[in-house]
Coordinates of C-alpha atoms in Angstrom, one line a residue:
Chain A
M29 CA 154.3 147.1 90.2
T30 CA 156.7 150.0 89.9
E31 CA 156.7 149.5 86.5
L32 CA 153.1 149.7 86.2
I33 CA 152.9 152.9 88.3
A34 CA 155.7 154.6 86.1
A35 CA 154.0 153.8 83.1
N36 CA 150.7 154.9 84.4
I37 CA 152.5 158.3 85.7
R38 CA 154.3 158.8 82.3
I39 CA 150.8 158.6 80.5
A40 CA 149.3 160.9 82.6
T41 CA 151.3 163.7 83.1
P42 CA 151.1 165.4 79.7
L43 CA 147.1 164.8 80.3
V44 CA 147.5 166.6 83.5
F45 CA 149.2 169.7 81.9
A46 CA 146.7 170.1 79.5
A47 CA 144.1 169.4 82.3
M48 CA 144.9 172.1 84.4
G49 CA 145.1 174.3 81.3
G50 CA 141.7 173.4 80.3
I51 CA 140.5 174.3 83.6
F52 CA 142.0 177.7 83.9
S53 CA 140.3 178.6 80.6
E54 CA 136.9 177.3 81.4
R55 CA 136.7 178.4 84.7
S56 CA 137.1 181.8 83.4
G57 CA 134.2 181.2 80.8
V58 CA 136.1 180.5 77.5
V59 CA 135.4 176.8 76.3
N60 CA 138.6 175.3 75.4
I61 CA 138.4 172.7 72.8
A62 CA 141.7 173.8 71.4
L63 CA 143.8 172.0 73.8
E64 CA 144.7 169.4 71.4
G65 CA 146.0 172.0 69.1
M66 CA 148.1 174.0 71.6
M67 CA 149.7 170.5 73.1
L68 CA 150.5 169.5 69.4
V69 CA 152.1 173.4 68.9
G70 CA 154.1 172.8 71.8
A71 CA 155.2 169.4 71.1
Y72 CA 156.7 170.9 67.7
T73 CA 158.1 173.9 69.3
V74 CA 160.1 171.8 71.8
A75 CA 161.4 169.4 69.3
A76 CA 162.3 172.4 67.0
G77 CA 163.8 174.6 69.6
T78 CA 165.7 171.8 71.3
Y79 CA 167.0 170.8 67.8
W80 CA 168.4 174.1 67.2
T81 CA 169.8 175.0 70.5
G82 CA 170.8 171.5 71.9
Q83 CA 169.0 172.5 75.1
P84 CA 165.8 171.0 76.3
V85 CA 165.2 173.9 78.9
V86 CA 165.4 176.6 76.1
G87 CA 163.1 174.4 73.8
L88 CA 160.5 174.2 76.7
L89 CA 160.6 177.7 77.2
M90 CA 160.2 178.3 73.8
S91 CA 157.4 175.9 73.7
I92 CA 155.5 178.0 76.4
I93 CA 156.1 181.0 74.9
V94 CA 154.8 179.7 71.3
G95 CA 151.8 178.0 73.2
I96 CA 150.7 181.4 75.0
L97 CA 151.0 183.4 71.5
F98 CA 148.9 180.2 69.8
A99 CA 146.3 180.6 72.6
G100 CA 146.4 184.2 72.1
I101 CA 144.6 183.7 68.7
H102 CA 141.7 181.9 70.8
A103 CA 142.0 184.5 73.2
V104 CA 141.7 187.6 70.5
A105 CA 139.0 185.5 68.4
C106 CA 136.7 184.7 71.8
V107 CA 137.3 187.2 74.3
Q108 CA 138.5 190.4 72.5
F109 CA 135.6 189.7 69.2
E110 CA 133.2 187.4 71.1
A111 CA 133.3 184.9 68.5
D112 CA 132.1 181.2 68.8
A113 CA 135.0 179.4 70.8
I114 CA 133.8 176.2 69.6
V115 CA 134.4 177.2 66.1
S116 CA 137.5 179.0 67.0
G117 CA 138.6 175.8 68.8
V118 CA 138.2 173.7 65.8
A119 CA 140.0 176.1 63.6
L120 CA 142.9 176.5 65.7
N121 CA 143.3 172.5 65.9
L122 CA 143.2 172.7 62.1
L123 CA 145.9 175.3 62.2
A124 CA 147.7 173.4 64.5
L125 CA 147.9 170.4 62.3
G126 CA 148.7 172.5 59.4
V127 CA 151.5 174.8 61.0
T128 CA 153.4 171.8 62.4
E129 CA 153.5 169.6 59.6
F130 CA 154.5 172.6 57.4
G131 CA 157.0 173.2 60.2
V132 CA 158.6 170.0 60.4
V133 CA 158.9 169.8 56.6
S134 CA 160.7 173.3 56.6
T135 CA 162.8 172.5 60.0
F136 CA 163.7 168.8 59.4
G137 CA 163.7 168.5 55.8
H138 CA 161.5 165.0 55.7
V139 CA 158.0 164.7 56.3
A140 CA 156.8 162.4 58.9
T141 CA 159.3 163.0 62.0
S142 CA 162.0 165.0 63.6
E143 CA 165.6 164.3 64.2
Q144 CA 166.2 162.6 67.4
I145 CA 165.8 164.9 70.5
P146 CA 167.6 164.9 73.7
G147 CA 165.4 164.9 76.8
F148 CA 166.0 166.0 80.3
Q149 CA 168.1 163.7 83.0
E150 CA 165.5 161.5 84.9
W151 CA 165.4 162.1 88.6
S152 CA 165.6 158.8 90.6
L153 CA 163.2 158.2 93.6
G154 CA 165.1 155.1 94.5
P155 CA 163.0 152.0 94.4
L156 CA 160.1 154.0 93.2
G157 CA 161.7 154.3 89.8
S158 CA 163.0 157.3 88.2
Y159 CA 160.9 160.3 86.4
S160 CA 161.1 163.0 84.0
P161 CA 161.5 166.3 86.2
L162 CA 158.4 167.6 84.3
V163 CA 156.3 164.6 86.3
F164 CA 157.4 166.8 89.5
L165 CA 157.0 170.0 87.7
G166 CA 153.0 168.6 86.9
L167 CA 152.5 167.5 90.7
L168 CA 153.6 171.4 91.8
I169 CA 151.3 172.6 88.9
V170 CA 148.2 170.9 90.2
G171 CA 148.7 172.3 93.5
V172 CA 149.5 175.5 92.5
S173 CA 146.7 175.6 90.1
Y174 CA 144.4 174.3 93.4
L175 CA 145.9 177.2 95.6
V176 CA 145.5 180.0 92.8
L177 CA 142.2 179.3 92.0
F178 CA 140.7 178.7 95.2
H179 CA 142.9 180.7 97.7
T180 CA 143.8 183.9 95.6
A181 CA 141.8 186.9 94.8
F182 CA 142.9 186.4 91.0
G183 CA 141.5 183.2 91.3
L184 CA 138.2 184.2 92.9
R185 CA 137.9 186.7 90.1
L186 CA 138.6 184.4 87.5
R187 CA 136.0 181.5 88.9
A188 CA 133.6 184.8 89.1
C189 CA 134.0 185.6 85.2
G190 CA 133.2 181.8 84.7
E191 CA 129.8 182.2 86.7
H192 CA 128.6 185.6 86.7
P193 CA 130.5 188.0 84.5
K194 CA 128.4 190.8 85.3
A195 CA 129.0 190.5 88.8
V196 CA 132.7 191.2 88.1
R197 CA 132.2 193.9 85.6
A198 CA 129.7 195.6 88.1
T199 CA 133.0 195.8 90.5
G200 CA 135.0 197.7 88.2
L201 CA 137.1 194.6 87.2
S202 CA 137.6 193.5 83.5
V203 CA 136.2 190.6 82.4
R204 CA 138.0 190.6 79.2
R205 CA 141.4 191.0 80.9
L206 CA 140.9 187.8 83.2
R207 CA 139.5 186.0 80.6
Y208 CA 142.8 186.9 78.7
A209 CA 144.6 185.4 81.6
G210 CA 142.6 182.2 81.6
V211 CA 143.0 181.4 78.1
L212 CA 146.8 182.2 78.2
I213 CA 147.6 180.2 80.9
S214 CA 145.7 177.3 79.3
G215 CA 148.2 177.8 76.4
A216 CA 151.2 177.5 78.4
L217 CA 150.0 174.6 80.3
A218 CA 148.8 172.6 77.2
A219 CA 152.1 173.6 75.6
I220 CA 154.0 172.1 78.4
G221 CA 152.0 168.7 78.4
G222 CA 152.7 168.4 74.4
A223 CA 156.4 169.2 75.0
F224 CA 156.4 166.5 77.5
L225 CA 155.3 164.0 74.9
V226 CA 158.6 164.9 72.7
L227 CA 161.0 164.8 75.6
D228 CA 159.8 161.5 76.7
T229 CA 159.9 159.9 73.3
H230 CA 162.8 161.8 71.8
Y231 CA 161.1 162.7 68.3
F232 CA 158.3 164.4 67.4
T233 CA 155.9 162.8 64.7
R234 CA 153.0 164.1 62.6
S235 CA 149.8 164.7 64.9
M236 CA 151.8 162.9 67.7
T237 CA 149.1 164.2 70.3
A238 CA 146.6 161.7 68.7
G239 CA 143.7 163.0 70.7
R240 CA 145.1 163.6 74.3
G241 CA 143.9 167.0 74.2
Y242 CA 140.4 165.8 73.8
I243 CA 141.1 163.0 76.8
A244 CA 142.2 166.1 78.8
L245 CA 139.2 168.0 78.3
A246 CA 137.3 165.0 79.1
A247 CA 139.3 164.9 82.1
V248 CA 138.4 168.4 83.3
I249 CA 134.9 167.5 83.0
F250 CA 135.2 164.1 85.0
G251 CA 137.1 165.9 87.6
K252 CA 134.2 168.7 87.6
W253 CA 136.6 171.6 86.7
K254 CA 138.7 171.3 90.1
P255 CA 142.2 170.8 89.9
F256 CA 142.9 167.8 92.2
H257 CA 139.8 166.0 91.0
S258 CA 140.6 166.3 87.4
A259 CA 144.5 165.3 88.0
G260 CA 142.9 162.1 89.4
A261 CA 140.6 161.8 86.4
C262 CA 144.1 162.0 84.3
L263 CA 145.9 159.2 86.3
L264 CA 142.8 157.1 86.0
F265 CA 142.4 157.6 82.2
G266 CA 146.4 157.0 82.1
F267 CA 145.5 153.6 83.7
A268 CA 143.0 152.8 81.0
G269 CA 145.9 153.5 78.7
V270 CA 148.2 151.4 80.6
L271 CA 146.0 148.5 80.6
Q272 CA 145.4 148.8 77.2
G273 CA 149.1 148.2 76.3
R274 CA 149.4 145.0 78.4
L275 CA 146.0 143.4 77.7
Q276 CA 147.5 142.0 74.2
G277 CA 147.7 138.3 75.9
W278 CA 144.5 138.6 77.6
R279 CA 141.0 138.1 76.1
I280 CA 140.0 141.6 76.6
P281 CA 140.1 143.6 73.7
S282 CA 142.1 146.7 74.0
Q283 CA 139.8 148.9 71.8
L284 CA 137.3 148.5 74.5
V285 CA 139.5 149.5 77.3
E286 CA 140.3 152.7 74.8
I287 CA 137.0 153.8 75.1
I288 CA 136.6 153.7 79.1
P289 CA 137.3 157.4 79.3
Y290 CA 135.1 158.6 76.7
V291 CA 132.1 156.7 78.1
L292 CA 132.9 157.4 81.7
T293 CA 133.0 161.4 80.9
M294 CA 129.5 160.9 78.9
I295 CA 128.0 159.1 81.6
V296 CA 129.1 161.8 84.4
L297 CA 127.9 164.5 82.1
A298 CA 124.7 163.0 81.8
G299 CA 124.8 163.1 85.8
A300 CA 124.7 159.4 86.6
I301 CA 127.9 159.7 88.9
G302 CA 127.0 163.0 90.7
R303 CA 125.9 165.8 88.3
A304 CA 129.1 167.6 86.7
T305 CA 127.7 171.2 86.2
P306 CA 129.7 173.5 84.2
P307 CA 130.7 177.1 84.9
A308 CA 127.4 178.7 84.8
A309 CA 128.5 181.4 82.3
L310 CA 130.7 178.9 80.3
G311 CA 130.6 180.1 76.6
R312 CA 128.5 183.2 77.1
Q313 CA 129.7 186.7 76.4
E314 CA 129.9 189.4 79.1
Chain B
M285 CA 120.6 200.2 49.2
R286 CA 119.1 196.7 50.6
L287 CA 121.5 194.9 48.4
L288 CA 124.4 196.7 49.3
S289 CA 123.3 195.9 53.0
I290 CA 122.9 192.2 52.0
Y291 CA 126.4 192.3 50.5
V292 CA 127.8 193.7 53.6
H293 CA 126.6 191.2 56.0
R294 CA 126.6 188.3 54.0
F295 CA 129.5 188.4 51.3
L296 CA 132.0 190.9 52.7
P297 CA 133.1 188.9 55.8
I298 CA 133.5 186.1 53.5
S299 CA 135.6 187.9 50.8
L300 CA 137.5 189.6 53.6
A301 CA 138.4 186.2 55.3
L302 CA 139.3 184.7 52.2
S303 CA 141.5 187.3 51.0
I304 CA 143.4 187.5 53.9
S305 CA 143.8 184.0 54.6
L306 CA 145.1 183.5 50.9
L307 CA 147.4 186.5 51.6
V308 CA 148.9 184.8 54.6
G309 CA 149.0 181.7 52.7
G310 CA 151.0 183.9 50.2
L311 CA 153.3 185.0 52.7
L312 CA 154.0 181.4 54.2
A313 CA 155.1 180.4 50.5
F314 CA 157.4 183.2 50.2
V315 CA 159.2 181.9 53.4
A316 CA 159.2 178.5 52.3
G317 CA 161.1 179.8 49.2
E318 CA 158.4 179.9 46.4
S319 CA 157.1 182.6 44.6
P320 CA 153.7 183.5 45.9
I321 CA 152.2 184.0 42.3
V322 CA 153.2 180.6 41.4
V323 CA 151.5 179.0 44.3
F324 CA 148.3 181.0 43.7
R325 CA 148.4 180.0 40.0
T326 CA 148.7 176.1 40.9
L327 CA 146.4 176.4 43.5
L328 CA 143.6 178.5 42.0
L329 CA 144.0 178.7 38.4
D330 CA 145.6 175.8 37.1
T331 CA 143.0 173.8 39.0
L332 CA 140.4 175.3 36.9
G333 CA 142.4 174.7 33.7
S334 CA 141.0 171.3 32.4
L335 CA 137.7 169.3 32.9
D336 CA 139.7 166.5 34.5
S337 CA 141.1 168.7 36.8
I338 CA 137.5 170.3 37.6
A339 CA 136.2 166.7 38.0
Y340 CA 138.8 166.1 40.5
V341 CA 137.7 169.1 42.4
L342 CA 133.9 167.6 42.6
F343 CA 134.9 164.6 43.5
N344 CA 136.7 166.3 46.4
A345 CA 133.7 168.3 47.3
T346 CA 131.4 165.4 47.7
P347 CA 132.3 164.2 51.2
L348 CA 132.4 167.8 52.2
I349 CA 129.0 168.6 50.9
F350 CA 127.3 165.9 52.8
T351 CA 129.6 167.0 56.3
G352 CA 128.8 170.5 55.5
L353 CA 125.0 169.8 55.3
A354 CA 125.1 167.5 58.1
V355 CA 126.9 170.5 60.3
A356 CA 124.7 173.2 58.7
I357 CA 121.4 171.3 59.6
G358 CA 122.6 171.0 63.4
F359 CA 123.3 174.8 63.4
R360 CA 119.9 175.7 62.1
A361 CA 118.4 173.8 65.0
G362 CA 120.7 175.7 67.5
L363 CA 123.2 172.4 68.0
F364 CA 126.8 171.9 67.2
N365 CA 127.4 168.7 65.4
I366 CA 131.2 168.0 65.7
G367 CA 130.7 164.2 65.7
C368 CA 130.3 163.8 62.0
E369 CA 133.7 162.2 62.1
G370 CA 132.4 159.3 64.2
Q371 CA 129.2 159.4 62.4
L372 CA 130.5 158.7 58.9
Y373 CA 133.0 156.1 60.5
V374 CA 129.8 153.9 61.9
G375 CA 128.0 154.9 58.5
A376 CA 130.9 153.3 56.7
F377 CA 131.1 150.1 58.8
A378 CA 127.7 149.3 58.4
T379 CA 127.3 149.9 54.7
A380 CA 130.3 147.4 54.5
W381 CA 128.8 145.0 56.9
T382 CA 125.4 144.9 55.2
A383 CA 126.7 144.8 52.0
L384 CA 128.6 141.6 53.0
A385 CA 126.1 140.3 55.1
F386 CA 123.3 140.4 52.6
S387 CA 125.1 140.1 49.5
W388 CA 122.6 137.5 48.4
L389 CA 120.0 140.1 48.1
P390 CA 119.4 141.1 44.2
A391 CA 121.7 144.3 43.7
P392 CA 119.3 147.2 43.2
L393 CA 117.7 146.5 46.5
L394 CA 121.1 145.4 48.2
M395 CA 122.2 148.9 47.2
L396 CA 119.1 150.7 48.9
V397 CA 119.2 148.1 52.1
T398 CA 123.1 149.3 52.6
I399 CA 122.5 153.1 52.2
V400 CA 119.4 153.1 54.7
S401 CA 121.3 150.7 57.2
A402 CA 124.3 153.4 56.8
M403 CA 122.2 156.2 57.3
L404 CA 120.2 154.5 60.1
A405 CA 123.5 153.9 62.0
G406 CA 124.7 157.3 61.6
G407 CA 121.1 158.8 62.6
I408 CA 121.6 156.7 65.7
W409 CA 125.0 157.6 66.5
G410 CA 123.8 161.4 66.0
A411 CA 120.5 161.0 67.8
I412 CA 122.2 159.8 71.3
P413 CA 124.0 163.1 72.0
G414 CA 120.9 164.7 70.9
W415 CA 118.8 162.7 73.4
L416 CA 121.4 163.2 76.0
K417 CA 120.9 166.9 75.8
A418 CA 117.1 166.8 75.8
R419 CA 116.9 164.6 78.6
F420 CA 119.8 165.6 80.8
G421 CA 120.9 168.8 79.3
A422 CA 124.3 167.3 78.6
H423 CA 126.0 169.7 76.2
E424 CA 126.2 168.3 72.6
V425 CA 129.5 169.5 71.9
I426 CA 131.5 167.2 74.7
N427 CA 129.3 164.2 73.9
T428 CA 129.7 164.4 70.0
I429 CA 133.4 164.6 70.4
M430 CA 133.3 161.6 73.0
M431 CA 131.3 159.7 70.5
N432 CA 134.0 160.3 67.6
F433 CA 136.7 158.4 69.7
I434 CA 134.0 155.6 70.7
A435 CA 132.8 155.0 67.0
V436 CA 136.4 154.8 66.0
A437 CA 137.5 152.5 68.7
S438 CA 134.5 150.2 68.4
V439 CA 134.3 150.2 64.7
D440 CA 138.0 149.2 64.3
Y441 CA 137.4 146.4 67.3
L442 CA 134.5 145.1 65.0
V443 CA 136.4 145.0 61.9
L444 CA 139.5 143.7 63.2
N445 CA 138.0 140.7 64.8
F446 CA 134.9 139.7 62.9
L447 CA 135.1 141.2 59.5
K448 CA 138.7 141.5 58.8
E449 CA 139.7 140.3 55.4
P450 CA 141.8 137.1 56.0
G451 CA 145.7 137.1 55.4
Q452 CA 145.5 140.9 55.2
M453 CA 148.0 143.0 57.5
I454 CA 145.7 146.1 57.0
S455 CA 142.7 146.1 59.0
Q456 CA 140.2 146.3 56.4
T457 CA 137.0 144.1 55.3
A458 CA 136.7 142.0 51.8
K459 CA 135.2 143.8 49.0
I460 CA 131.7 144.4 48.2
P461 CA 129.9 142.6 45.6
E462 CA 130.4 144.5 42.1
G463 CA 126.8 145.0 41.5
I464 CA 126.3 147.7 44.0
R465 CA 129.3 149.7 43.5
F466 CA 128.6 153.3 42.3
P467 CA 129.0 153.8 38.6
R468 CA 131.7 156.2 37.8
L469 CA 130.8 159.2 35.9
S470 CA 133.6 158.3 33.3
S471 CA 131.2 155.7 32.1
F472 CA 128.8 158.3 30.7
L473 CA 131.1 161.4 30.1
D474 CA 133.3 160.6 27.4
F475 CA 135.7 163.2 28.2
L476 CA 136.6 161.9 31.5
P477 CA 139.5 159.1 32.0
Q478 CA 138.5 155.5 33.0
S479 CA 140.2 156.0 35.9
H480 CA 138.5 159.0 37.2
P481 CA 137.1 158.7 40.5
L482 CA 134.3 160.9 40.3
E483 CA 130.9 158.9 40.4
I484 CA 127.3 159.4 41.0
S485 CA 127.7 160.3 44.9
F486 CA 128.2 163.8 43.7
I487 CA 124.5 163.7 42.0
L488 CA 123.3 162.3 44.8
A489 CA 125.0 164.9 47.0
L490 CA 123.5 167.7 45.2
L491 CA 120.2 165.9 45.3
V492 CA 120.6 165.8 49.0
A493 CA 121.1 169.4 49.5
C494 CA 118.3 170.4 47.2
L495 CA 115.9 168.0 49.4
L496 CA 117.3 169.5 52.6
F497 CA 116.6 173.0 51.0
L498 CA 112.8 172.1 50.4
F499 CA 112.5 170.2 53.9
L500 CA 113.8 173.3 55.8
N501 CA 111.8 175.7 53.9
R502 CA 108.6 174.0 52.9
S503 CA 107.9 171.7 55.6
V504 CA 106.5 171.5 59.2
W505 CA 109.2 169.8 60.8
G506 CA 111.7 172.2 58.8
Y507 CA 110.1 175.2 60.0
E508 CA 110.2 173.7 63.6
I509 CA 114.0 173.0 63.5
R510 CA 114.5 176.6 62.3
M511 CA 112.2 178.1 64.9
M512 CA 113.9 176.2 67.6
G513 CA 117.3 177.4 66.5
L514 CA 116.1 180.9 66.1
N515 CA 114.4 181.6 69.1
P516 CA 114.1 178.1 71.5
E517 CA 111.9 180.0 74.0
A518 CA 109.3 181.0 71.6
A519 CA 109.5 177.6 69.8
I520 CA 108.7 175.7 73.1
R521 CA 106.0 178.5 73.9
A522 CA 104.2 177.8 70.6
G523 CA 103.9 174.0 71.4
I524 CA 107.2 172.6 69.5
S525 CA 108.6 169.9 71.4
E526 CA 112.3 170.6 72.7
S527 CA 113.2 167.3 73.0
R528 CA 111.8 165.9 69.3
T529 CA 113.4 168.7 67.6
L530 CA 116.7 168.1 69.1
V531 CA 116.7 164.2 68.8
F532 CA 115.4 164.5 65.1
S533 CA 117.8 167.3 63.8
M534 CA 120.6 165.6 65.5
G535 CA 119.6 162.1 64.0
L536 CA 119.0 163.7 60.3
S537 CA 122.6 165.4 60.8
G538 CA 123.9 162.0 61.6
A539 CA 122.3 160.1 58.6
I540 CA 123.7 162.6 56.2
A541 CA 127.0 162.6 57.8
A542 CA 126.8 158.7 57.3
L543 CA 126.4 159.3 53.6
V544 CA 130.3 160.1 53.5
G545 CA 130.8 156.5 54.5
V546 CA 128.6 155.2 51.9
W547 CA 130.4 157.2 49.4
D548 CA 134.0 156.0 50.3
V549 CA 132.5 152.1 50.7
L550 CA 130.1 151.8 47.6
G551 CA 132.1 154.7 45.8
Y552 CA 135.8 154.7 46.4
H553 CA 137.4 151.8 48.4
Y554 CA 134.7 149.3 47.8
R555 CA 135.3 148.0 51.3
F556 CA 135.7 149.4 54.7
V557 CA 139.2 150.5 55.5
S558 CA 140.0 151.4 59.0
G559 CA 141.1 155.2 59.2
F560 CA 139.8 156.3 55.8
T561 CA 138.6 159.6 56.7
S562 CA 140.6 162.5 56.6
G563 CA 139.0 165.2 58.8
W564 CA 136.0 165.7 56.7
G565 CA 133.7 166.1 59.7
F566 CA 135.8 169.2 60.6
L567 CA 135.9 170.8 57.6
G568 CA 132.2 170.1 57.3
I569 CA 132.1 173.0 60.2
A570 CA 134.0 175.4 57.8
V571 CA 131.8 174.4 55.1
A572 CA 128.8 175.5 56.8
L573 CA 130.2 178.7 58.0
L574 CA 131.0 179.9 54.7
A575 CA 127.9 178.8 53.3
K576 CA 125.9 180.6 56.3
N577 CA 124.0 176.9 56.8
H578 CA 122.0 177.6 53.6
P579 CA 121.8 174.0 52.0
L580 CA 122.6 175.1 48.4
G581 CA 125.3 177.5 49.9
V582 CA 126.6 174.2 51.4
I583 CA 127.3 173.0 47.7
F584 CA 129.6 175.9 46.7
A585 CA 131.4 175.9 49.8
A586 CA 132.5 172.5 49.4
C587 CA 133.5 173.0 45.9
F588 CA 135.8 176.0 47.1
F589 CA 137.5 173.8 49.7
G590 CA 137.7 170.8 47.2
L591 CA 139.4 173.2 44.9
L592 CA 142.0 173.9 47.6
S593 CA 142.8 170.3 48.5
K594 CA 143.2 169.8 44.7
G595 CA 145.5 172.5 44.5
A596 CA 147.3 171.0 47.5
L597 CA 148.5 168.2 45.6
D598 CA 149.4 169.9 42.5
L599 CA 151.4 172.2 44.9
E600 CA 153.5 169.1 46.3
L601 CA 154.1 168.2 42.8
F602 CA 155.1 171.1 41.2
T603 CA 156.3 173.4 43.5
A604 CA 158.6 173.4 47.2
V605 CA 155.7 174.2 49.1
P606 CA 154.4 171.4 51.2
R607 CA 150.5 170.9 50.7
E608 CA 150.3 171.6 54.6
I609 CA 149.6 175.3 53.6
V610 CA 146.1 174.7 52.6
L611 CA 145.4 173.4 56.0
I612 CA 146.6 176.6 57.3
I613 CA 144.9 178.8 54.6
E614 CA 141.5 176.9 55.4
S615 CA 141.7 177.1 59.2
L616 CA 142.6 180.9 59.2
A617 CA 139.7 181.4 56.5
I618 CA 137.5 180.2 59.6
L619 CA 138.7 182.3 62.1
F620 CA 139.2 185.3 60.0
L621 CA 135.6 184.7 59.0
I622 CA 134.0 184.1 62.4
V623 CA 136.0 187.4 63.6
S624 CA 134.8 189.6 60.7
E625 CA 131.4 188.8 61.1
R626 CA 131.5 189.7 64.8
V627 CA 133.2 193.3 63.6
L628 CA 130.5 193.8 61.2
L629 CA 127.6 192.8 63.6
R630 CA 128.9 194.6 66.2
D631 CA 129.4 197.9 63.8
R632 CA 125.8 197.7 62.8
E633 CA 124.6 197.1 66.5
T634 CA 126.4 200.6 67.6
R635 CA 125.0 202.5 64.2
G636 CA 121.5 201.5 65.5

């Protein structure tokens, strides 16, 4: 049982980081399907940074910085120049694939994977198993995201940009600056999510995020753009992931479990289990 | 003056975007320890150096013409189809399944039936998000992304459990009957070596592009699609059914994307191979953008991307630069293109 819970949490943690990032971006009104690319860039950077310095903490910090820079491209394109956020997201996901593979070849000299990367010492919770410190950071981030979004002036303004940007501008605030903040935060958080994958498995492999950014996006929608709900969705989707690995001996095919998150998201989006209403000005310019 | 303005608004952003992204590519090559001039020569000039090599460019362009057209038709209707990856995957599965299940049919008929079944499968896969949008207002972007994953998982499940060639480690079906394999162009054109993979799908792609051009510009349904894309409110006021246009254009888009599956199964692998796709659906978005959603422009844009991916292989063979540099150039080109278009548009708006 403990083992199952631990496995579930390990799968859910990177999703939680990316999903929180997705919430910040989308709540500010900028569609973010580039979570996948941001995670991948974060994963590569932590591998390279830790490889160079030997310190996972330094690697993680570099990963966050590069994640912010990478998200900066999305922000410049979509917020500054008001270009289409979906096209920009697709381009960024392709760019992340190209940059990380180019990077792996230049950094490690071989094509498919990195050298072995040291991770963090796990913290023990006695009978509940032991977890990477990033798991606790993830929990913290969910709480902080909730507090920031719903109990601070910044959060109120950020959400207002996603609902009614004109009203925000009428109060004299800069919609552009707030949206920049939303997108850059999403880059930082998604990068940590990607970094977790590397620090957990101790290797970077090409396109290792394997669609997790999109699952995180699904969790954002499934959780109706709310931090605790979305984190719950990540746990649920993580559980589907655990099942998938353990159904080998049973008669239930793992591929059919794999599609559960996607099907659930489509059902929710169609309004069957309580309507998922996106922020009103999501994807609209000022 | 008018010509100049067309140039500024149509071709200037494209030329700007391409030159900047190529420049960045050159810079990256320099960082990787290779002369940018050598890289550009390999990437652009050497690729066009022989007929054989040009034919490879056309071979690479074939799937991109299909996905480029699929995305373009969606854009024309005001819809964003990023589900081509899933649509072409179910299309390929339908092709292989039909070819194997009805192998007793006479070859020409069987070929027709497989193509129709692929287009039906891809069309239904594409029409579902269109219907969900029309019926529930659910955004097609999220639904097409979700359906990409659903397509891959369910098709892989079906192949692995019901159609897998016995005794094989890889998840793939048995080979399709010889009679329905697309003939290679090398059997008509003497200058191509026998092993050259370019086959009649390329001609089919050109044909589909022309048909789509005529459909959009000369038919009532095409007019309705364009009107819905340009001004949905006016289109609805004019009595055009929104739900029918949404479902139909997404279905058509999916059906065209499914032709990539036909291309792969009937023209290249001669069987369904799990995971055969290599991002054509996403590159199709770039192709459509570059072509400004014009069906005939898609042909040229796809050839340009085909040129880059042929050049990428040569780069890896002849230089120290990893081929991923091409992916970087391509994605930067998309980014610079959408940004420079916005800048020029804004420029025009402020000038009046």
